[in-house]
Coordinates of C-alpha atoms and ligand atoms in Angstrom, one line a residue:
M11 CA 0.0 0.0 0.0
T12 CA 1.3 3.4 -1.0
T13 CA 2.5 5.6 1.9
L14 CA 1.0 9.0 1.4
A15 CA 3.0 12.2 2.1
N16 CA 2.4 15.9 2.4
L17 CA 5.5 18.0 1.8
N18 CA 4.9 21.7 2.6
G19 CA 1.3 21.3 1.7
K20 CA 1.8 19.2 -1.5
V21 CA 0.2 15.7 -1.3
M22 CA 2.1 12.9 -3.1
P23 CA 3.3 9.4 -2.6
L24 CA 6.2 9.3 -0.1
S25 CA 8.4 7.7 -2.7
E26 CA 8.1 10.9 -4.8
V27 CA 9.2 13.3 -2.1
M28 CA 12.4 15.1 -2.9
V29 CA 14.3 17.0 -0.3
P30 CA 17.0 19.5 -1.1
A31 CA 20.6 18.4 -0.4
L32 CA 21.2 21.6 1.5
D33 CA 18.3 21.0 3.8
R34 CA 19.6 21.2 7.4
G35 CA 17.7 18.1 8.4
F36 CA 19.7 16.1 5.9
L37 CA 23.0 17.9 6.6
F38 CA 23.0 18.3 10.4
G39 CA 20.0 16.4 11.7
D40 CA 18.7 19.9 12.4
A41 CA 15.1 18.7 12.8
I42 CA 12.5 17.4 15.1
Y43 CA 9.8 14.8 14.6
E44 CA 6.8 13.0 16.0
V45 CA 5.3 9.5 15.4
L46 CA 1.7 8.9 16.0
R47 CA -0.5 5.8 16.0
V48 CA -3.7 5.9 14.1
Y49 CA -6.4 3.4 15.3
Q50 CA -9.5 3.0 13.0
G51 CA -8.5 6.2 11.2
K52 CA -8.1 8.3 14.3
A53 CA -4.9 9.8 15.7
F54 CA -4.4 8.5 19.3
L55 CA -3.1 11.0 21.9
L56 CA -2.9 13.7 19.3
D57 CA -2.9 16.6 21.8
E58 CA -0.1 15.0 23.8
H59 CA 2.0 14.5 20.7
W60 CA 1.3 18.0 19.6
R61 CA 2.4 19.5 22.9
R62 CA 5.7 17.6 22.6
L63 CA 6.1 18.8 19.0
E64 CA 5.7 22.4 20.1
R65 CA 8.1 21.9 23.0
S66 CA 10.8 20.3 20.7
L67 CA 10.4 23.2 18.2
E68 CA 10.9 25.7 21.0
A69 CA 13.9 23.8 22.4
V70 CA 15.8 23.8 19.1
R71 CA 14.5 27.3 18.2
I72 CA 12.9 26.4 14.9
T73 CA 10.4 29.2 14.2
G74 CA 8.0 30.1 11.5
V75 CA 5.8 27.0 11.5
D76 CA 2.1 27.5 11.2
L77 CA 1.1 24.9 13.7
K78 CA -2.7 25.1 13.2
R79 CA -2.2 24.6 9.4
L80 CA 0.3 21.8 10.0
R81 CA -2.2 20.0 12.3
Q82 CA -4.9 20.4 9.7
R83 CA -2.6 18.9 7.1
L84 CA -1.8 16.0 9.3
L85 CA -5.5 15.2 9.8
E86 CA -6.1 15.6 6.1
T87 CA -3.2 13.3 5.2
I88 CA -4.5 10.6 7.6
A89 CA -8.0 10.8 6.1
A90 CA -6.7 10.8 2.5
A91 CA -4.4 7.9 3.2
G92 CA -7.5 6.0 4.3
F93 CA -5.7 3.3 6.3
P94 CA -7.7 2.2 9.4
E95 CA -4.5 1.2 11.1
A96 CA -1.7 3.5 10.4
M97 CA 1.4 5.2 11.6
A98 CA 1.8 9.0 11.0
Y99 CA 5.2 10.6 10.9
L100 CA 5.8 14.3 11.1
Q101 CA 9.2 16.0 10.6
I102 CA 10.1 19.6 10.7
T103 CA 13.6 20.7 9.6
R104 CA 15.1 24.2 9.9
G105 CA 15.0 24.3 6.1
A106 CA 17.6 24.8 3.4
A107 CA 20.2 27.6 3.2
A108 CA 22.3 28.8 0.3
A109 CA 25.4 27.0 1.5
R110 CA 26.3 24.6 4.3
S111 CA 27.1 26.5 7.5
H112 CA 26.6 25.4 11.1
A113 CA 24.9 28.6 12.4
F114 CA 21.3 29.1 11.7
P115 CA 20.7 30.6 8.2
E116 CA 19.5 34.2 8.0
A117 CA 16.4 33.2 6.1
A118 CA 15.2 29.6 5.8
T119 CA 11.7 28.3 5.6
P120 CA 11.2 25.2 7.7
L121 CA 10.5 22.1 5.7
E122 CA 7.4 20.2 6.9
L123 CA 7.0 16.6 6.0
I124 CA 4.1 14.4 7.0
S125 CA 3.7 10.8 5.9
V126 CA 1.1 8.2 6.7
Q127 CA 1.8 4.5 6.2
E128 CA -0.3 1.5 6.8
Y129 CA 0.5 -0.1 10.2
V130 CA 1.5 -3.7 10.3
D131 CA 1.7 -4.7 13.9
T132 CA 4.9 -6.8 14.1
Y133 CA 5.0 -6.3 17.9
S134 CA 2.0 -8.4 18.5
P135 CA 3.8 -11.8 19.2
Y136 CA 6.2 -9.9 21.6
R137 CA 3.2 -8.3 23.4
R138 CA 1.9 -11.8 24.0
Q139 CA 5.0 -13.7 24.9
G140 CA 7.5 -11.0 25.9
A141 CA 10.7 -9.8 24.4
A142 CA 14.5 -9.9 25.2
V143 CA 16.5 -6.7 25.7
I144 CA 20.2 -6.0 26.1
T145 CA 21.9 -3.2 28.0
L146 CA 24.4 -0.8 26.5
P147 CA 26.1 2.5 27.4
D148 CA 23.9 5.6 26.6
L149 CA 26.1 7.5 24.1
R150 CA 23.5 10.2 23.4
W151 CA 23.7 13.9 24.1
E152 CA 22.4 15.7 27.2
R153 CA 19.1 16.8 25.8
C154 CA 17.4 13.5 25.1
D155 CA 14.1 15.2 26.1
V156 CA 14.1 16.8 22.6
K157 CA 12.6 14.6 19.9
S158 CA 15.4 15.4 17.5
T159 CA 16.1 13.4 14.3
N160 CA 19.7 13.2 15.4
L161 CA 19.4 9.5 16.2
L162 CA 22.7 8.0 15.3
A163 CA 23.4 6.7 18.8
N164 CA 19.9 5.2 19.0
V165 CA 20.3 3.6 15.5
L166 CA 23.7 2.0 16.5
A167 CA 22.2 0.7 19.8
T168 CA 19.1 -0.7 18.1
Q169 CA 21.3 -2.5 15.5
S170 CA 23.4 -4.0 18.3
A171 CA 20.2 -5.3 19.9
K172 CA 19.1 -6.8 16.6
E173 CA 22.5 -8.5 16.1
A174 CA 22.2 -9.9 19.7
G175 CA 18.7 -11.3 18.9
A176 CA 17.0 -8.8 21.2
L177 CA 14.2 -6.4 20.5
E178 CA 15.4 -3.3 22.3
V179 CA 18.3 -1.9 24.3
L180 CA 18.1 -0.4 27.7
L181 CA 20.7 2.4 27.9
Y182 CA 22.7 3.2 31.0
L183 CA 24.8 6.2 32.0
A184 CA 28.4 6.1 33.2
D185 CA 27.2 5.8 36.8
G186 CA 25.1 2.7 35.9
H187 CA 21.7 4.3 36.0
L188 CA 19.4 3.1 33.2
T189 CA 17.7 5.9 31.3
E190 CA 15.4 4.4 28.6
G191 CA 15.3 2.3 25.5
S192 CA 16.8 3.3 22.1
H193 CA 13.2 3.9 20.9
S194 CA 11.0 3.2 23.8
S195 CA 10.5 4.0 27.5
F196 CA 10.6 1.3 30.2
F197 CA 9.0 0.4 33.5
A198 CA 10.1 -2.2 36.0
V199 CA 8.7 -3.8 39.1
L200 CA 11.3 -3.9 41.9
D201 CA 10.6 -4.9 45.5
G202 CA 6.9 -5.0 44.5
Q203 CA 7.0 -1.4 43.4
L204 CA 6.4 -0.2 39.8
R205 CA 8.9 2.4 38.8
T206 CA 10.1 4.3 35.8
T207 CA 12.8 6.9 35.0
P208 CA 11.6 10.4 36.0
N209 CA 11.2 12.9 33.1
G210 CA 14.2 15.2 32.7
H211 CA 16.9 15.8 30.2
A212 CA 18.1 12.1 30.2
I213 CA 15.0 10.7 28.5
L214 CA 12.4 11.5 26.0
P215 CA 9.1 12.4 27.7
G216 CA 7.3 9.5 26.2
V217 CA 3.7 10.1 25.4
T218 CA 2.9 6.4 26.0
R219 CA 5.0 6.5 29.2
Q220 CA 2.8 9.4 30.5
F221 CA -0.4 7.7 29.5
V222 CA 0.7 4.5 31.3
V223 CA 1.6 6.5 34.4
G224 CA -2.0 7.8 34.4
L225 CA -3.4 4.3 33.7
A226 CA -1.4 2.8 36.6
E227 CA -2.8 5.5 38.9
R228 CA -6.4 4.9 37.7
I229 CA -6.3 1.1 38.3
G230 CA -4.6 1.5 41.7
I231 CA -1.0 0.5 40.9
S232 CA 1.4 2.8 42.8
L233 CA 4.2 4.1 40.8
Y234 CA 7.6 5.6 41.8
E235 CA 9.6 7.8 39.4
H236 CA 13.1 6.6 40.3
M237 CA 16.0 5.7 38.1
L238 CA 17.0 2.0 38.2
K239 CA 20.6 0.8 38.2
R240 CA 21.7 -1.7 35.7
E241 CA 22.7 -4.2 38.4
G242 CA 19.2 -3.8 39.8
L243 CA 17.9 -5.7 36.7
T244 CA 18.8 -9.0 38.3
R245 CA 16.3 -8.3 41.2
V246 CA 13.5 -6.9 38.9
T247 CA 10.4 -9.2 38.8
E248 CA 8.7 -7.5 35.9
L249 CA 9.9 -5.3 33.1
F250 CA 8.1 -3.7 30.2
L251 CA 8.6 -1.2 27.4
T252 CA 6.2 1.5 26.3
G253 CA 6.0 3.3 23.0
T254 CA 3.5 4.7 20.4
T255 CA 3.6 1.5 18.3
S256 CA 4.9 -1.0 20.8
E257 CA 2.2 0.1 23.4
V258 CA 2.8 -1.9 26.5
L259 CA 5.3 -4.7 25.7
P260 CA 6.6 -7.2 28.3
V261 CA 10.3 -7.9 28.6
V262 CA 11.2 -11.4 29.9
M263 CA 14.9 -11.5 29.4
A264 CA 17.7 -8.9 29.9
D265 CA 21.3 -9.5 28.9
G266 CA 20.5 -13.2 28.5
K267 CA 19.0 -13.6 32.1
P268 CA 15.3 -14.1 32.8
I269 CA 13.3 -11.3 34.3
G270 CA 11.3 -12.7 37.3
E271 CA 9.9 -16.0 36.2
G272 CA 10.8 -15.4 32.6
K273 CA 7.3 -14.6 31.6
P274 CA 5.1 -11.5 31.5
G275 CA 4.0 -10.6 35.1
P276 CA 0.7 -9.6 36.5
V277 CA 1.3 -5.8 36.7
T278 CA 2.4 -5.8 33.0
R279 CA -0.7 -7.8 32.1
R280 CA -3.1 -5.5 34.0
L281 CA -1.6 -2.5 32.3
Q282 CA -1.6 -4.1 28.9
A283 CA -5.3 -5.0 29.3
A284 CA -6.1 -1.4 30.5
Y285 CA -4.3 0.0 27.5
V286 CA -6.3 -2.1 25.1
V287 CA -9.5 -1.0 26.8
E288 CA -8.5 2.7 26.5
V289 CA -7.8 2.3 22.8
E290 CA -11.1 0.6 22.3
K291 CA -12.8 3.5 24.2
F292 CA -10.9 6.0 22.0
V293 CA -12.0 4.2 18.8
A294 CA -15.6 4.2 20.0
S295 CA -15.6 7.8 21.0
G296 CA -16.2 10.9 18.9
V297 CA -12.8 12.4 19.6
G298 CA -9.6 12.2 17.6
G299 CA -8.9 13.6 14.2
G300 CA -8.7 12.1 10.8
A301 CA -11.7 9.8 10.6
A302 CA -11.3 6.9 8.1
P303 CA -13.3 7.2 5.0
R304 CA -16.7 5.5 5.1
G305 CA -16.7 1.8 4.6
Q306 CA -13.1 1.3 5.8
Q307 CA -13.9 1.2 9.5
K308 CA -13.8 -2.3 10.9
K309 CA -16.6 -3.5 13.0
T310 CA -14.6 -6.1 14.8
P311 CA -12.4 -5.3 17.9
R312 CA -8.9 -4.5 16.7
R313 CA -7.3 -7.1 19.0
A314 CA -8.1 -9.6 21.7
L315 CA -6.8 -9.0 25.2
P316 CA -3.5 -10.8 25.9
P317 CA -4.0 -14.3 27.1
P318 CA -3.5 -14.7 30.9
H319 CA -0.9 -17.4 30.5
P320 CA 1.1 -16.9 27.3
P321 CA 3.5 -19.5 26.1
A322 CA 7.0 -19.2 27.4
P323 CA 9.4 -17.3 25.2
Q324 CA 11.8 -19.2 23.0
Ligands
PDD412 N1 10.3 6.4 19.4 N2 12.3 7.0 24.0 C1 12.8 7.2 22.8 C2 14.3 7.4 22.7 C3 12.0 7.1 21.7 O1 12.6 7.3 20.5 C4 10.6 6.8 21.8 C5 9.7 6.8 20.6 C6 10.1 6.7 23.1 C7 8.6 6.4 23.3 O2 7.9 7.6 23.1 P1 6.4 7.6 22.7 O3 5.7 6.8 23.8 O4 6.0 9.0 22.7 O5 6.3 6.9 21.4 C8 11.0 6.7 24.2 C9 9.6 6.7 18.2 C10 8.3 6.0 18.1 C11 10.5 6.5 17.0 O6 11.6 7.1 17.1 O7 10.1 5.9 16.0

């Protein structure tokens, strides 16, 4: 299925988008982005993603973006793409200058790219059975709270995980404190307490992380925002990742050692189930932009709840 794009207001297949070689996003990674999940044609947690987008723009001082127009374009592109299940990507670069130069150009118009691709949920078996992670040093810069496209350290870490047969990497600082995953947030149960890294410059303020914090509160699971040390992983009884597309994803193995009993635990299962219910409620509600064209909305629930006793991971 063709991924649909909108480049500065022009709609075209993503494969036809051309970006100038002098664009600062291409040259310097001088750009910010967002990834949203579309369920049954509607963008989930749109306001939350939008707030983070505005915050990122401000942090890197990209100005001159008409945010109201951009949001409208996003919703129109989601509707025009017509995929009930989709992933929307939005990137804003500082634009192109006449020549390569590190300092901001005097006059550059930000480049605004939106793309909407059909979402194929490859995470689903991991959500049922749990995934493996490895740990690696966090080699990123000191403003990981900015959702910048400068992702080389994340890319290298993810590739190492792939080569190790793991799904994700938990990154740790020089003092051993774990920050987050290379492309997801994480939560752990230690001494019976659910905890996650506090927001700050060391991690991306994950939209899903914050949603899960709220969910935990609503269903009566107390949560502590404390950093976990890498060596603490051996005492952790449950571990899970959160992210826009991964949602709530159990981790059953870290650095080759089982987490808890080596299967998704009860806190993780409760939060997974609560997350599914919230998505179902969102789909059934009148809120959320970019409704799918008539006839494309599915009547069946998008996914069954995770089974209470999933098969043990391989
Ligand atoms: N990744 N931490 C990092 C470093 C991330 O890149 C992401 C998201 C998250 C989870 O954030 P959220 O819940 O808002 O999706 C945490 C996106 C999806 C990506 O780069 O593709």
